[in-house]
Amino acid sequence: MPVARRHTALRCAVGHYRPLGFNATWAYLAATACPAPDLRRDPAALLRALETLEASRAVQLYEREEFAARRRTEKAAGRRTPCAADAARLRGPRWPSETAPSRLGLIAAVADRHAAFRRSPYPDESLSYDAQVRQLADLHARLDACASSYLKALGRLDGPAAEELAATAQGILSLTRPGYAPLNMYLLSWLAFSDLLAYAAEASRGPEPDGSAAASGDAAVFAVSATRHPPSPYS
C-alpha cells in the first residue's frame, strides 16, 4: 500500500488502542520511531511505530487476561469489588510494556498534551462565581508550572514538585460535580492531563538509593488517582 494509506491505517489502529490517549500515544510512537520520526514520509519509521504499538497491545491483552483470572478467583471468595490499585491501573493512562516505557516517548507525549492544554479554551466566567474564577486561574497556572518543570527537567519531578502536582489534581477534582455540569467539560480534560503527567513522572523515575521504586512525592501523586475515576477515554 502507498505510504500515505499505511500512515492512515496506523492512525486508525491508534484510534482503537490508545493507552495514553490518542494524541499522546501518537506523540509517543513518533518520538520512539527514531532516528527519523516523520511517520508520513518514512516507511521504516512507520514500521517501527507499528511494532512498538503491537508489542504494547500484546502486553496489555496478557495483563487483562491475568486480571480477569484473578478477579474470578476473588469473586468466588466473595470479593466483589476490585481494589483501588487495580481500578486505577486499568483506567489511568499507562504504557504497557515488558520493559520500562521510553522516557523520550513520555516526554513527547506530555509535551504534546501540554501544548494542547495551553491552547485549549479557558472556562467562561459565567460558569463560576468570583472566588471560583480565581481558584480556577490558580489551578490552571499550577498545573502549567508542573508540566513545565517536568519538561525542563527532561522527564523528572522531584518530591516537592510531585506533591504539588498531586495537590493541584485534588484541587481540580474538588471543583468537579457529579453528572453533567458545564464546568466539567474543562476540568475533566485538566484532570486527564494531570494523570498523564503524574504517570510519566513516576514511570521515568529510577530506583531510589535505598532500593525503593518511588519517592514519597510519587506516592502522593498516585494517592489522588487511586481514589477517583479518571476521565476516559483520554484525549
XYZ file of C-alpha atoms in Angstrom:
235
model
C 0.000 0.000 0.000
C 1.158 3.603 -0.527
C 2.854 5.152 2.496
C 0.010 7.661 2.902
C -2.566 4.860 3.227
C -0.350 2.939 5.648
C 0.013 6.106 7.686
C -3.783 6.438 7.795
C -4.117 2.780 8.782
C -1.736 3.301 11.695
C -3.747 6.324 12.797
C -6.862 4.125 12.772
C -5.054 1.480 14.839
C -4.097 4.110 17.414
C -7.732 5.153 17.453
C -8.586 1.649 18.717
C -5.591 1.190 21.042
C -4.505 4.407 22.743
C -3.169 3.620 26.229
C -2.075 7.240 26.751
C -4.913 8.796 24.778
C -4.908 9.224 21.008
C -2.700 12.286 20.660
C -0.303 11.348 23.460
C 0.032 7.804 22.080
C 0.754 9.159 18.614
C 3.394 11.537 20.017
C 4.975 8.622 21.918
C 5.159 6.492 18.763
C 6.547 9.314 16.623
C 9.264 10.059 19.186
C 10.318 6.431 19.622
C 10.416 5.687 15.872
C 13.873 7.318 15.772
C 16.112 8.299 14.070
C 13.590 9.657 11.545
C 10.232 10.103 13.312
C 8.429 11.552 10.295
C 5.768 8.872 10.035
C 4.191 10.468 6.969
C 7.256 10.004 4.774
C 9.466 7.315 6.315
C 8.216 3.719 5.742
C 10.859 2.295 8.087
C 9.803 4.644 10.919
C 6.183 3.716 10.230
C 7.003 0.025 10.748
C 8.948 0.744 13.931
C 5.966 2.648 15.292
C 3.638 -0.225 14.411
C 5.913 -2.759 16.117
C 6.037 -0.605 19.253
C 2.243 -0.307 19.291
C 1.672 -4.029 18.732
C 4.186 -5.005 21.422
C 2.414 -2.768 23.943
C -1.004 -4.097 22.971
C 0.173 -7.704 23.399
C 1.303 -6.910 26.942
C -1.999 -5.197 27.723
C -4.014 -8.183 26.453
C -1.951 -10.501 28.633
C -2.436 -8.241 31.658
C -6.184 -8.133 31.106
C -6.394 -11.916 30.839
C -4.390 -12.225 34.045
C -6.622 -9.669 35.776
C -9.782 -11.474 34.635
C -8.490 -14.779 36.000
C -7.577 -13.181 39.321
C -10.968 -11.496 39.586
C -12.778 -14.785 39.005
C -10.877 -16.219 41.953
C -11.581 -13.165 44.119
C -15.287 -13.166 43.262
C -15.545 -16.828 44.156
C -14.052 -15.899 47.529
C -16.681 -13.165 47.986
C -14.638 -10.099 47.000
C -16.928 -8.379 44.501
C -15.051 -5.099 44.054
C -11.531 -4.726 42.646
C -9.009 -2.997 44.883
C -8.321 0.698 44.238
C -4.865 -0.004 42.787
C -6.295 -2.423 40.211
C -9.047 0.016 39.258
C -6.592 2.911 38.832
C -4.237 0.691 36.824
C -6.995 -0.258 34.407
C -8.451 3.225 33.901
C -5.475 5.555 34.089
C -3.002 6.384 31.303
C -0.184 3.831 31.182
C 2.119 2.367 28.546
C 2.005 -1.451 28.977
C 5.356 -3.000 28.107
C 7.734 -5.741 29.192
C 10.395 -3.129 29.925
C 10.255 0.419 31.249
C 8.472 2.778 28.830
C 10.605 5.151 26.797
C 11.316 8.360 28.683
C 11.731 10.137 25.326
C 8.299 8.881 24.285
C 6.693 10.004 27.544
C 8.318 13.429 27.328
C 6.973 13.778 23.780
C 3.501 12.716 24.944
C 3.496 15.227 27.798
C 4.869 17.989 25.558
C 2.088 17.360 23.026
C -0.638 17.468 25.671
C 0.969 20.434 27.431
C 0.790 22.435 24.206
C -2.858 21.411 23.804
C -3.546 22.358 27.445
C -2.175 25.847 26.833
C -4.199 26.238 23.622
C -7.475 24.909 24.993
C -10.320 27.348 25.784
C -10.433 28.651 29.337
C -13.666 28.213 31.352
C -16.123 31.016 30.731
C -16.502 33.256 33.780
C -20.263 32.827 33.628
C -19.821 29.184 34.683
C -18.428 30.055 38.111
C -18.595 32.697 40.812
C -15.820 35.219 41.513
C -13.917 33.208 44.137
C -14.050 30.128 41.972
C -12.721 32.076 38.978
C -9.626 32.950 40.992
C -9.289 29.344 42.146
C -9.525 28.074 38.563
C -6.861 30.522 37.418
C -4.582 29.398 40.253
C -5.065 25.689 39.490
C -4.500 26.241 35.772
C -1.260 28.106 36.466
C -0.062 25.458 38.923
C -0.714 22.588 36.514
C 1.048 24.524 33.753
C 4.027 25.072 36.064
C 4.188 21.362 36.994
C 4.249 20.366 33.326
C 6.886 22.983 32.531
C 9.019 21.705 35.409
C 8.718 18.123 34.141
C 9.730 19.096 30.599
C 12.564 21.377 31.745
C 13.975 18.518 33.863
C 13.668 16.130 30.885
C 11.095 13.857 32.411
C 11.728 14.267 36.123
C 9.710 15.658 39.016
C 11.345 15.920 42.437
C 9.408 15.133 45.604
C 8.044 18.652 46.248
C 7.016 19.054 42.594
C 5.250 15.685 42.615
C 3.407 16.641 45.805
C 2.412 19.949 44.193
C 1.044 18.042 41.193
C -0.985 15.779 43.491
C -2.369 18.764 45.401
C -3.247 20.525 42.147
C -5.073 17.464 40.825
C -7.002 17.203 44.097
C -7.949 20.877 43.844
C -9.257 20.403 40.297
C -11.173 17.310 41.369
C -12.840 19.225 44.214
C -14.455 21.573 41.666
C -15.999 18.814 39.540
C -19.648 17.880 40.029
C -21.458 14.545 39.531
C -23.293 14.077 36.269
C -23.483 16.808 33.674
C -22.009 20.159 34.659
C -20.765 22.689 32.101
C -17.569 23.294 34.073
C -16.725 19.581 33.991
C -16.011 19.854 30.267
C -12.909 21.862 31.142
C -11.971 20.273 34.442
C -12.041 16.666 33.220
C -9.574 17.495 30.457
C -7.318 19.133 33.052
C -7.549 16.005 35.189
C -6.719 13.790 32.214
C -3.601 15.867 31.578
C -2.602 15.749 35.254
C -2.998 11.944 35.224
C -0.744 11.636 32.177
C 1.838 13.943 33.748
C 1.776 12.006 37.031
C 2.202 8.682 35.237
C 5.023 9.977 33.019
C 6.894 11.405 36.014
C 6.567 8.180 38.007
C 7.487 5.937 35.063
C 10.616 7.959 34.297
C 11.857 7.827 37.862
C 14.690 5.415 38.598
C 15.159 3.380 41.803
C 15.967 5.350 44.920
C 19.283 4.799 46.730
C 17.527 2.666 49.350
C 16.142 0.425 46.602
C 12.585 1.753 46.665
C 10.938 2.302 43.276
C 9.274 5.617 44.083
C 9.683 8.526 46.446
C 7.065 9.957 48.756
C 6.193 12.539 46.101
C 5.207 9.791 43.663
C 3.103 8.148 46.349
C 1.316 11.446 46.869
C 0.530 11.718 43.170
C -0.992 8.276 42.935
C -2.856 8.566 46.207
C -5.054 11.014 44.334
C -5.564 8.930 41.194
C -6.348 5.799 43.208
C -9.288 7.477 44.958
C -11.153 8.702 41.909
C -12.271 7.638 38.474
C -10.008 9.237 35.837
C -11.827 10.530 32.760
C -11.904 8.091 29.873
C -11.083 7.886 27.079
C -8.031 10.157 27.343
C -7.786 12.829 24.650
